Amino acid sequence: MNPIQIVAAARPDIGPMRADEQRHVRELLFDVAMRAQTGHKPMEVRSPNTRRSNALRLGALAVLGAVAIGGLAFSATRDTGTSLNEATPDTSPERAPAVATEPERVAVIEPPRPTTAPTTTTPPIPGSAASPLLLPPERTRLDELRVTPMRLGGSTLMLRAADLTTIELREADGLKSAAPEPPTTDEAGKTIPTARLRKFDGFMLSEPNEAGAYTANISCGSLTIAEGPGFPPFRLELNRLLQSMSVADGAINVVLPDGWQLISEGPSVNEFTFGLPVLIGGINTVVTLAQYPNGSIAEAAYGDRQYVPETFRGQPAWIHWSASDPGAFDLVGMLGTTAFRVSSRDITLVELEFVVSQLLSGDVDEWITRFGALPVETDPDIRTCSAQPSFNVS
C-alpha cells in the first residue's frame, strides 16, 4: 500500500453540511449578487467545504502520514541495527524448541503449631554461676551465723545402692596410722576383747557406731563410710560395695557393683551457714541454709541421713525426712555452682521455694562486707602424708 492509499484510508468521511453553514453560504452568495448589481468589486469568499479546501486537507494528511511512516521505519532501524534498504539475512542456527521441565521442589519445614500447654521453665534463682552465694535480706535478725573452714585435703563421695539406699564416703589427708595397741586386761587379769576388725583390700573396718558410720583403718589419712542408723552391721548391699573397693598408696578405688549409681563427688570447701526466722501460715519457724560455693551435693549431704529424690525449683534435689522429729527435713541440691542444704520444719516445699526466692544474690566478698572477715584456721597443718588423691570411681 502506497502513502496515498494509506492517507486515503485514514481520511475521515465528510458528511453533509450543517444547516448554519448552509445559511452562511447563502448569505454570502446574496451579498455577492447585491455587490455585482451595484458595481462594487466582488468580495473573495473562502469556504471550508470547497474542493480546494478538501484537497489541502488531503495533502496535509498525506504529509503527516509520510512523516509517521518514516518515524516507524527509523525506529525499526534503531532496534535491528540495519536500514530499510539493507536487509541482513538470519544466519543463526536453528534453535531447538525449549523442553518444558518440572521445576525443582524445595522441602519446606512448617513451624510447630502454637500450643497453650503450660511451660515448665522456672525463673532464674539467686545464687547462679555469676552470684554463687545467697544472703539474707538487709537488717534481718538471724538465728545463726557461722563459717566452717574446709577439711584439709578432703573429699566426699555419695552413692545410691541397688536397694535405693544412699551411702557416703569421706576421706581426708592426715597422720600415718599408728601400730595396733596390744590387748588390755581388767583388774581380774582377764583380757578385754578389742573391736573385731574385718579385713578388705588395703583397709580394715570395725563395727559401726550408733550413727551408722564405719571408720576404716588405712595406712595414711582417714576414711569414713556412713549410711545412717537402723541398718544391720555389714549388711549385704554394703558388703558388696566394700568388696569392690581397694586402697593402695593413698588412692581409693571404687568399682560400682551392678545396680549402683554415683550421685555426686567433690572436694571439701568452706561452709557458709545462716538461720533465717520466718513466719509461715501463722507459725514461726527457722530456715537454716548451709552453702558450699563450688562444692558438691555429696559435701552438703554428708552425715547420718538417708536421702530420696525430690524436685526443688524445677531442679533435681534430694531430701531426708526425720524419723524422730515429724515435719523436719534436710534438702540438698545445687544453685548454680553452689551446693546447698536447707534444714527446717513445719514448712512445705512450695513455701520454702518462696522463702529462698526472697534471698539476695551475692558472693563471698559481699558476705565479708556484711558479716566480717572469714575465720582463719588456727590449727597447724600436722599432716604427715602426701596429698591423697580423691576417689577414683568406675
mmCIF file of N, CA, C and O in Angstrom, residues 229-294:
data_model
loop_
_atom_site.group_PDB
_atom_site.id
_atom_site.type_symbol
_atom_site.label_atom_id
_atom_site.label_comp_id
_atom_site.label_asym_id
_atom_site.label_seq_id
_atom_site.Cartn_x
_atom_site.Cartn_y
_atom_site.Cartn_z
ATOM 1 N N PRO A 229 21.754 -44.650 110.922
ATOM 2 C CA PRO A 229 21.403 -45.685 111.890
ATOM 3 C C PRO A 229 20.262 -46.576 111.391
ATOM 4 O O PRO A 229 19.558 -46.237 110.437
ATOM 5 N N GLY A 230 20.105 -47.712 112.084
ATOM 6 C CA GLY A 230 18.981 -48.603 111.787
ATOM 7 C C GLY A 230 19.307 -49.741 110.852
ATOM 8 O O GLY A 230 18.414 -50.549 110.551
ATOM 9 N N PHE A 231 20.534 -49.844 110.359
ATOM 10 C CA PHE A 231 20.909 -50.922 109.457
ATOM 11 C C PHE A 231 21.735 -51.965 110.214
ATOM 12 O O PHE A 231 22.546 -51.616 111.085
ATOM 13 N N PRO A 232 21.590 -53.248 109.871
ATOM 14 C CA PRO A 232 22.449 -54.266 110.494
ATOM 15 C C PRO A 232 23.898 -54.101 110.043
ATOM 16 O O PRO A 232 24.145 -53.683 108.901
ATOM 17 N N PRO A 233 24.862 -54.381 110.904
ATOM 18 C CA PRO A 233 26.265 -54.217 110.509
ATOM 19 C C PRO A 233 26.619 -55.098 109.307
ATOM 20 O O PRO A 233 26.191 -56.252 109.212
ATOM 21 N N PHE A 234 27.357 -54.507 108.422
ATOM 22 C CA PHE A 234 27.871 -55.208 107.246
ATOM 23 C C PHE A 234 26.731 -55.928 106.494
ATOM 24 O O PHE A 234 26.832 -57.101 106.144
ATOM 25 N N ARG A 235 25.655 -55.198 106.273
ATOM 26 C CA ARG A 235 24.544 -55.771 105.519
ATOM 27 C C ARG A 235 24.988 -56.119 104.099
ATOM 28 O O ARG A 235 26.068 -55.708 103.640
ATOM 29 N N LEU A 236 24.129 -56.839 103.388
ATOM 30 C CA LEU A 236 24.526 -57.409 102.100
ATOM 31 C C LEU A 236 24.953 -56.342 101.101
ATOM 32 O O LEU A 236 26.017 -56.453 100.478
ATOM 33 N N GLU A 237 24.138 -55.278 100.911
ATOM 34 C CA GLU A 237 24.467 -54.268 99.901
ATOM 35 C C GLU A 237 25.751 -53.535 100.266
ATOM 36 O O GLU A 237 26.588 -53.267 99.402
ATOM 37 N N LEU A 238 25.930 -53.191 101.541
ATOM 38 C CA LEU A 238 27.161 -52.507 101.941
ATOM 39 C C LEU A 238 28.362 -53.414 101.751
ATOM 40 O O LEU A 238 29.429 -52.969 101.302
ATOM 41 N N ASN A 239 28.203 -54.688 102.084
ATOM 42 C CA ASN A 239 29.326 -55.617 101.933
ATOM 43 C C ASN A 239 29.730 -55.762 100.469
ATOM 44 O O ASN A 239 30.912 -55.927 100.148
ATOM 45 N N ARG A 240 28.759 -55.689 99.544
ATOM 46 C CA ARG A 240 29.089 -55.732 98.107
ATOM 47 C C ARG A 240 29.969 -54.551 97.723
ATOM 48 O O ARG A 240 30.915 -54.691 96.933
ATOM 49 N N LEU A 241 29.655 -53.368 98.287
ATOM 50 C CA LEU A 241 30.478 -52.187 97.996
ATOM 51 C C LEU A 241 31.883 -52.356 98.564
ATOM 52 O O LEU A 241 32.879 -52.056 97.881
ATOM 53 N N LEU A 242 31.989 -52.810 99.812
ATOM 54 C CA LEU A 242 33.311 -52.958 100.446
ATOM 55 C C LEU A 242 34.170 -53.957 99.694
ATOM 56 O O LEU A 242 35.391 -53.769 99.579
ATOM 57 N N GLN A 243 33.537 -54.999 99.163
ATOM 58 C CA GLN A 243 34.303 -55.991 98.416
ATOM 59 C C GLN A 243 34.809 -55.429 97.087
ATOM 60 O O GLN A 243 35.790 -55.946 96.531
ATOM 61 N N SER A 244 34.167 -54.372 96.571
ATOM 62 C CA SER A 244 34.572 -53.801 95.286
ATOM 63 C C SER A 244 35.571 -52.654 95.443
ATOM 64 O O SER A 244 35.971 -52.062 94.445
ATOM 65 N N MET A 245 35.971 -52.328 96.693
ATOM 66 C CA MET A 245 36.889 -51.221 96.947
ATOM 67 C C MET A 245 38.299 -51.728 97.211
ATOM 68 O O MET A 245 38.502 -52.860 97.652
ATOM 69 N N SER A 246 39.251 -50.815 96.924
ATOM 70 C CA SER A 246 40.648 -51.116 97.242
ATOM 71 C C SER A 246 41.357 -49.815 97.583
ATOM 72 O O SER A 246 41.040 -48.763 97.009
ATOM 73 N N VAL A 247 42.295 -49.877 98.533
ATOM 74 C CA VAL A 247 43.085 -48.715 98.944
ATOM 75 C C VAL A 247 44.549 -49.086 98.795
ATOM 76 O O VAL A 247 45.020 -50.044 99.416
ATOM 77 N N ALA A 248 45.271 -48.332 97.969
ATOM 78 C CA ALA A 248 46.683 -48.610 97.741
ATOM 79 C C ALA A 248 47.394 -47.305 97.466
ATOM 80 O O ALA A 248 46.976 -46.543 96.581
ATOM 81 N N ASP A 249 48.455 -47.027 98.217
ATOM 82 C CA ASP A 249 49.271 -45.826 98.040
ATOM 83 C C ASP A 249 48.418 -44.550 98.108
ATOM 84 O O ASP A 249 48.649 -43.596 97.362
ATOM 85 N N GLY A 250 47.458 -44.545 98.995
ATOM 86 C CA GLY A 250 46.629 -43.360 99.180
ATOM 87 C C GLY A 250 45.468 -43.241 98.215
ATOM 88 O O GLY A 250 44.593 -42.408 98.415
ATOM 89 N N ALA A 251 45.458 -44.054 97.158
ATOM 90 C CA ALA A 251 44.371 -43.995 96.176
ATOM 91 C C ALA A 251 43.228 -44.895 96.633
ATOM 92 O O ALA A 251 43.443 -46.043 97.022
ATOM 93 N N ILE A 252 42.002 -44.364 96.593
ATOM 94 C CA ILE A 252 40.808 -45.104 96.985
ATOM 95 C C ILE A 252 40.012 -45.405 95.716
ATOM 96 O O ILE A 252 39.391 -44.519 95.128
ATOM 97 N N ASN A 253 40.067 -46.637 95.272
ATOM 98 C CA ASN A 253 39.399 -47.062 94.043
ATOM 99 C C ASN A 253 38.070 -47.722 94.386
ATOM 100 O O ASN A 253 38.011 -48.599 95.258
ATOM 101 N N VAL A 254 37.027 -47.314 93.696
ATOM 102 C CA VAL A 254 35.682 -47.838 93.927
ATOM 103 C C VAL A 254 35.118 -48.311 92.585
ATOM 104 O O VAL A 254 34.947 -47.502 91.664
ATOM 105 N N VAL A 255 34.852 -49.612 92.490
ATOM 106 C CA VAL A 255 34.180 -50.172 91.316
ATOM 107 C C VAL A 255 32.728 -50.415 91.710
ATOM 108 O O VAL A 255 32.445 -51.249 92.570
ATOM 109 N N LEU A 256 31.814 -49.652 91.106
ATOM 110 C CA LEU A 256 30.413 -49.730 91.497
ATOM 111 C C LEU A 256 29.834 -51.104 91.168
ATOM 112 O O LEU A 256 29.947 -51.578 90.028
ATOM 113 N N PRO A 257 29.204 -51.750 92.139
ATOM 114 C CA PRO A 257 28.533 -53.032 91.852
ATOM 115 C C PRO A 257 27.347 -52.818 90.915
ATOM 116 O O PRO A 257 26.906 -51.691 90.681
ATOM 117 N N ASP A 258 26.817 -53.884 90.384
ATOM 118 C CA ASP A 258 25.669 -53.799 89.484
ATOM 119 C C ASP A 258 24.494 -53.157 90.206
ATOM 120 O O ASP A 258 24.161 -53.509 91.344
ATOM 121 N N GLY A 259 23.854 -52.200 89.540
ATOM 122 C CA GLY A 259 22.694 -51.539 90.099
ATOM 123 C C GLY A 259 23.016 -50.340 90.969
ATOM 124 O O GLY A 259 22.090 -49.668 91.439
ATOM 125 N N TRP A 260 24.296 -50.025 91.190
ATOM 126 C CA TRP A 260 24.676 -48.866 91.993
ATOM 127 C C TRP A 260 24.812 -47.641 91.107
ATOM 128 O O TRP A 260 25.050 -47.736 89.908
ATOM 129 N N GLN A 261 24.711 -46.475 91.732
ATOM 130 C CA GLN A 261 24.720 -45.208 90.991
ATOM 131 C C GLN A 261 25.566 -44.176 91.732
ATOM 132 O O GLN A 261 25.499 -44.078 92.957
ATOM 133 N N LEU A 262 26.367 -43.424 90.958
ATOM 134 C CA LEU A 262 27.123 -42.300 91.509
ATOM 135 C C LEU A 262 26.240 -41.062 91.494
ATOM 136 O O LEU A 262 25.785 -40.623 90.430
ATOM 137 N N ILE A 263 25.981 -40.476 92.669
ATOM 138 C CA ILE A 263 25.160 -39.263 92.762
ATOM 139 C C ILE A 263 26.025 -38.019 92.669
ATOM 140 O O ILE A 263 25.745 -37.100 91.894
ATOM 141 N N SER A 264 27.102 -37.958 93.448
ATOM 142 C CA SER A 264 27.907 -36.737 93.480
ATOM 143 C C SER A 264 29.270 -37.044 94.068
ATOM 144 O O SER A 264 29.444 -37.993 94.844
ATOM 145 N N GLU A 265 30.239 -36.210 93.685
ATOM 146 C CA GLU A 265 31.606 -36.321 94.222
ATOM 147 C C GLU A 265 32.235 -34.941 94.161
ATOM 148 O O GLU A 265 32.013 -34.189 93.208
ATOM 149 N N GLY A 266 33.019 -34.581 95.174
ATOM 150 C CA GLY A 266 33.673 -33.287 95.154
ATOM 151 C C GLY A 266 34.575 -33.082 96.346
ATOM 152 O O GLY A 266 34.474 -33.783 97.360
ATOM 153 N N PRO A 267 35.472 -32.094 96.247
ATOM 154 C CA PRO A 267 36.414 -31.815 97.332
ATOM 155 C C PRO A 267 35.748 -31.048 98.464
ATOM 156 O O PRO A 267 34.649 -30.501 98.315
ATOM 157 N N SER A 268 36.425 -30.969 99.579
ATOM 158 C CA SER A 268 35.936 -30.207 100.727
ATOM 159 C C SER A 268 36.095 -28.710 100.450
ATOM 160 O O SER A 268 37.108 -28.263 99.907
ATOM 161 N N VAL A 269 35.071 -27.920 100.816
ATOM 162 C CA VAL A 269 35.090 -26.468 100.630
ATOM 163 C C VAL A 269 34.536 -25.817 101.891
ATOM 164 O O VAL A 269 33.997 -26.477 102.786
ATOM 165 N N ASN A 270 34.655 -24.479 101.955
ATOM 166 C CA ASN A 270 34.127 -23.749 103.102
ATOM 167 C C ASN A 270 32.599 -23.818 103.134
ATOM 168 O O ASN A 270 31.942 -23.843 102.089
ATOM 169 N N GLU A 271 32.057 -23.818 104.344
ATOM 170 C CA GLU A 271 30.603 -23.859 104.532
ATOM 171 C C GLU A 271 30.126 -22.536 105.119
ATOM 172 O O GLU A 271 30.618 -22.096 106.160
ATOM 173 N N PHE A 272 29.152 -21.884 104.464
ATOM 174 C CA PHE A 272 28.568 -20.622 104.911
ATOM 175 C C PHE A 272 27.132 -20.906 105.363
ATOM 176 O O PHE A 272 26.307 -21.365 104.561
ATOM 177 N N THR A 273 26.820 -20.630 106.636
ATOM 178 C CA THR A 273 25.537 -21.008 107.215
ATOM 179 C C THR A 273 24.890 -19.812 107.912
ATOM 180 O O THR A 273 25.572 -19.056 108.611
ATOM 181 N N PHE A 274 23.592 -19.652 107.697
ATOM 182 C CA PHE A 274 22.817 -18.686 108.486
ATOM 183 C C PHE A 274 21.416 -19.250 108.699
ATOM 184 O O PHE A 274 20.890 -20.007 107.865
ATOM 185 N N GLY A 275 20.809 -18.893 109.850
ATOM 186 C CA GLY A 275 19.450 -19.302 110.170
ATOM 187 C C GLY A 275 18.515 -18.107 110.072
ATOM 188 O O GLY A 275 18.750 -17.067 110.702
ATOM 189 N N LEU A 276 17.467 -18.229 109.269
ATOM 190 C CA LEU A 276 16.550 -17.121 108.991
ATOM 191 C C LEU A 276 15.197 -17.407 109.630
ATOM 192 O O LEU A 276 14.489 -18.329 109.207
ATOM 193 N N PRO A 277 14.781 -16.642 110.666
ATOM 194 C CA PRO A 277 13.439 -16.817 111.237
ATOM 195 C C PRO A 277 12.382 -16.333 110.248
ATOM 196 O O PRO A 277 12.501 -15.244 109.660
ATOM 197 N N VAL A 278 11.338 -17.133 110.046
ATOM 198 C CA VAL A 278 10.260 -16.776 109.127
ATOM 199 C C VAL A 278 8.930 -17.107 109.784
ATOM 200 O O VAL A 278 8.838 -17.923 110.695
ATOM 201 N N LEU A 279 7.897 -16.446 109.300
ATOM 202 C CA LEU A 279 6.529 -16.675 109.761
ATOM 203 C C LEU A 279 5.736 -17.216 108.578
ATOM 204 O O LEU A 279 5.484 -16.511 107.610
ATOM 205 N N ILE A 280 5.342 -18.495 108.671
ATOM 206 C CA ILE A 280 4.627 -19.162 107.586
ATOM 207 C C ILE A 280 3.282 -19.648 108.112
ATOM 208 O O ILE A 280 3.225 -20.473 109.022
ATOM 209 N N GLY A 281 2.206 -19.117 107.547
ATOM 210 C CA GLY A 281 0.884 -19.549 107.953
ATOM 211 C C GLY A 281 0.620 -19.355 109.432
ATOM 212 O O GLY A 281 -0.055 -20.178 110.066
ATOM 213 N N GLY A 282 1.142 -18.272 109.991
ATOM 214 C CA GLY A 282 0.951 -18.002 111.403
ATOM 215 C C GLY A 282 1.857 -18.801 112.319
ATOM 216 O O GLY A 282 1.727 -18.713 113.547
ATOM 217 N N ILE A 283 2.770 -19.590 111.759
ATOM 218 C CA ILE A 283 3.691 -20.414 112.548
ATOM 219 C C ILE A 283 5.105 -19.874 112.372
ATOM 220 O O ILE A 283 5.565 -19.669 111.246
ATOM 221 N N ASN A 284 5.795 -19.645 113.485
ATOM 222 C CA ASN A 284 7.190 -19.212 113.453
ATOM 223 C C ASN A 284 8.091 -20.432 113.313
ATOM 224 O O ASN A 284 7.947 -21.414 114.042
ATOM 225 N N THR A 285 8.999 -20.354 112.358
ATOM 226 C CA THR A 285 9.973 -21.416 112.164
ATOM 227 C C THR A 285 11.276 -20.795 111.709
ATOM 228 O O THR A 285 11.351 -19.589 111.434
ATOM 229 N N VAL A 286 12.316 -21.597 111.642
ATOM 230 C CA VAL A 286 13.643 -21.137 111.227
ATOM 231 C C VAL A 286 14.080 -21.953 110.020
ATOM 232 O O VAL A 286 14.024 -23.192 110.045
ATOM 233 N N VAL A 287 14.488 -21.269 108.981
ATOM 234 C CA VAL A 287 15.055 -21.907 107.790
ATOM 235 C C VAL A 287 16.568 -21.731 107.861
ATOM 236 O O VAL A 287 17.070 -20.603 107.794
ATOM 237 N N THR A 288 17.277 -22.829 108.030
ATOM 238 C CA THR A 288 18.740 -22.805 108.109
ATOM 239 C C THR A 288 19.310 -23.198 106.761
ATOM 240 O O THR A 288 19.016 -24.287 106.246
ATOM 241 N N LEU A 289 20.113 -22.318 106.197
ATOM 242 C CA LEU A 289 20.685 -22.537 104.873
ATOM 243 C C LEU A 289 22.191 -22.635 104.988
ATOM 244 O O LEU A 289 22.860 -21.686 105.418
ATOM 245 N N ALA A 290 22.747 -23.795 104.611
ATOM 246 C CA ALA A 290 24.193 -24.010 104.540
ATOM 247 C C ALA A 290 24.585 -24.050 103.071
ATOM 248 O O ALA A 290 23.967 -24.775 102.279
ATOM 249 N N GLN A 291 25.615 -23.287 102.699
ATOM 250 C CA GLN A 291 26.021 -23.178 101.303
ATOM 251 C C GLN A 291 27.501 -23.536 101.153
ATOM 252 O O GLN A 291 28.315 -23.244 102.033
ATOM 253 N N TYR A 292 27.793 -24.124 99.987
ATOM 254 C CA TYR A 292 29.152 -24.588 99.692
ATOM 255 C C TYR A 292 29.539 -24.084 98.303
ATOM 256 O O TYR A 292 29.315 -24.785 97.306
ATOM 257 N N PRO A 293 30.094 -22.870 98.193
ATOM 258 C CA PRO A 293 30.477 -22.356 96.872
ATOM 259 C C PRO A 293 31.476 -23.282 96.189
ATOM 260 O O PRO A 293 32.464 -23.712 96.787
ATOM 261 N N ASN A 294 31.169 -23.609 94.934
ATOM 262 C CA ASN A 294 31.982 -24.542 94.135
ATOM 263 C C ASN A 294 32.079 -25.903 94.817
ATOM 264 O O ASN A 294 33.069 -26.624 94.641
#
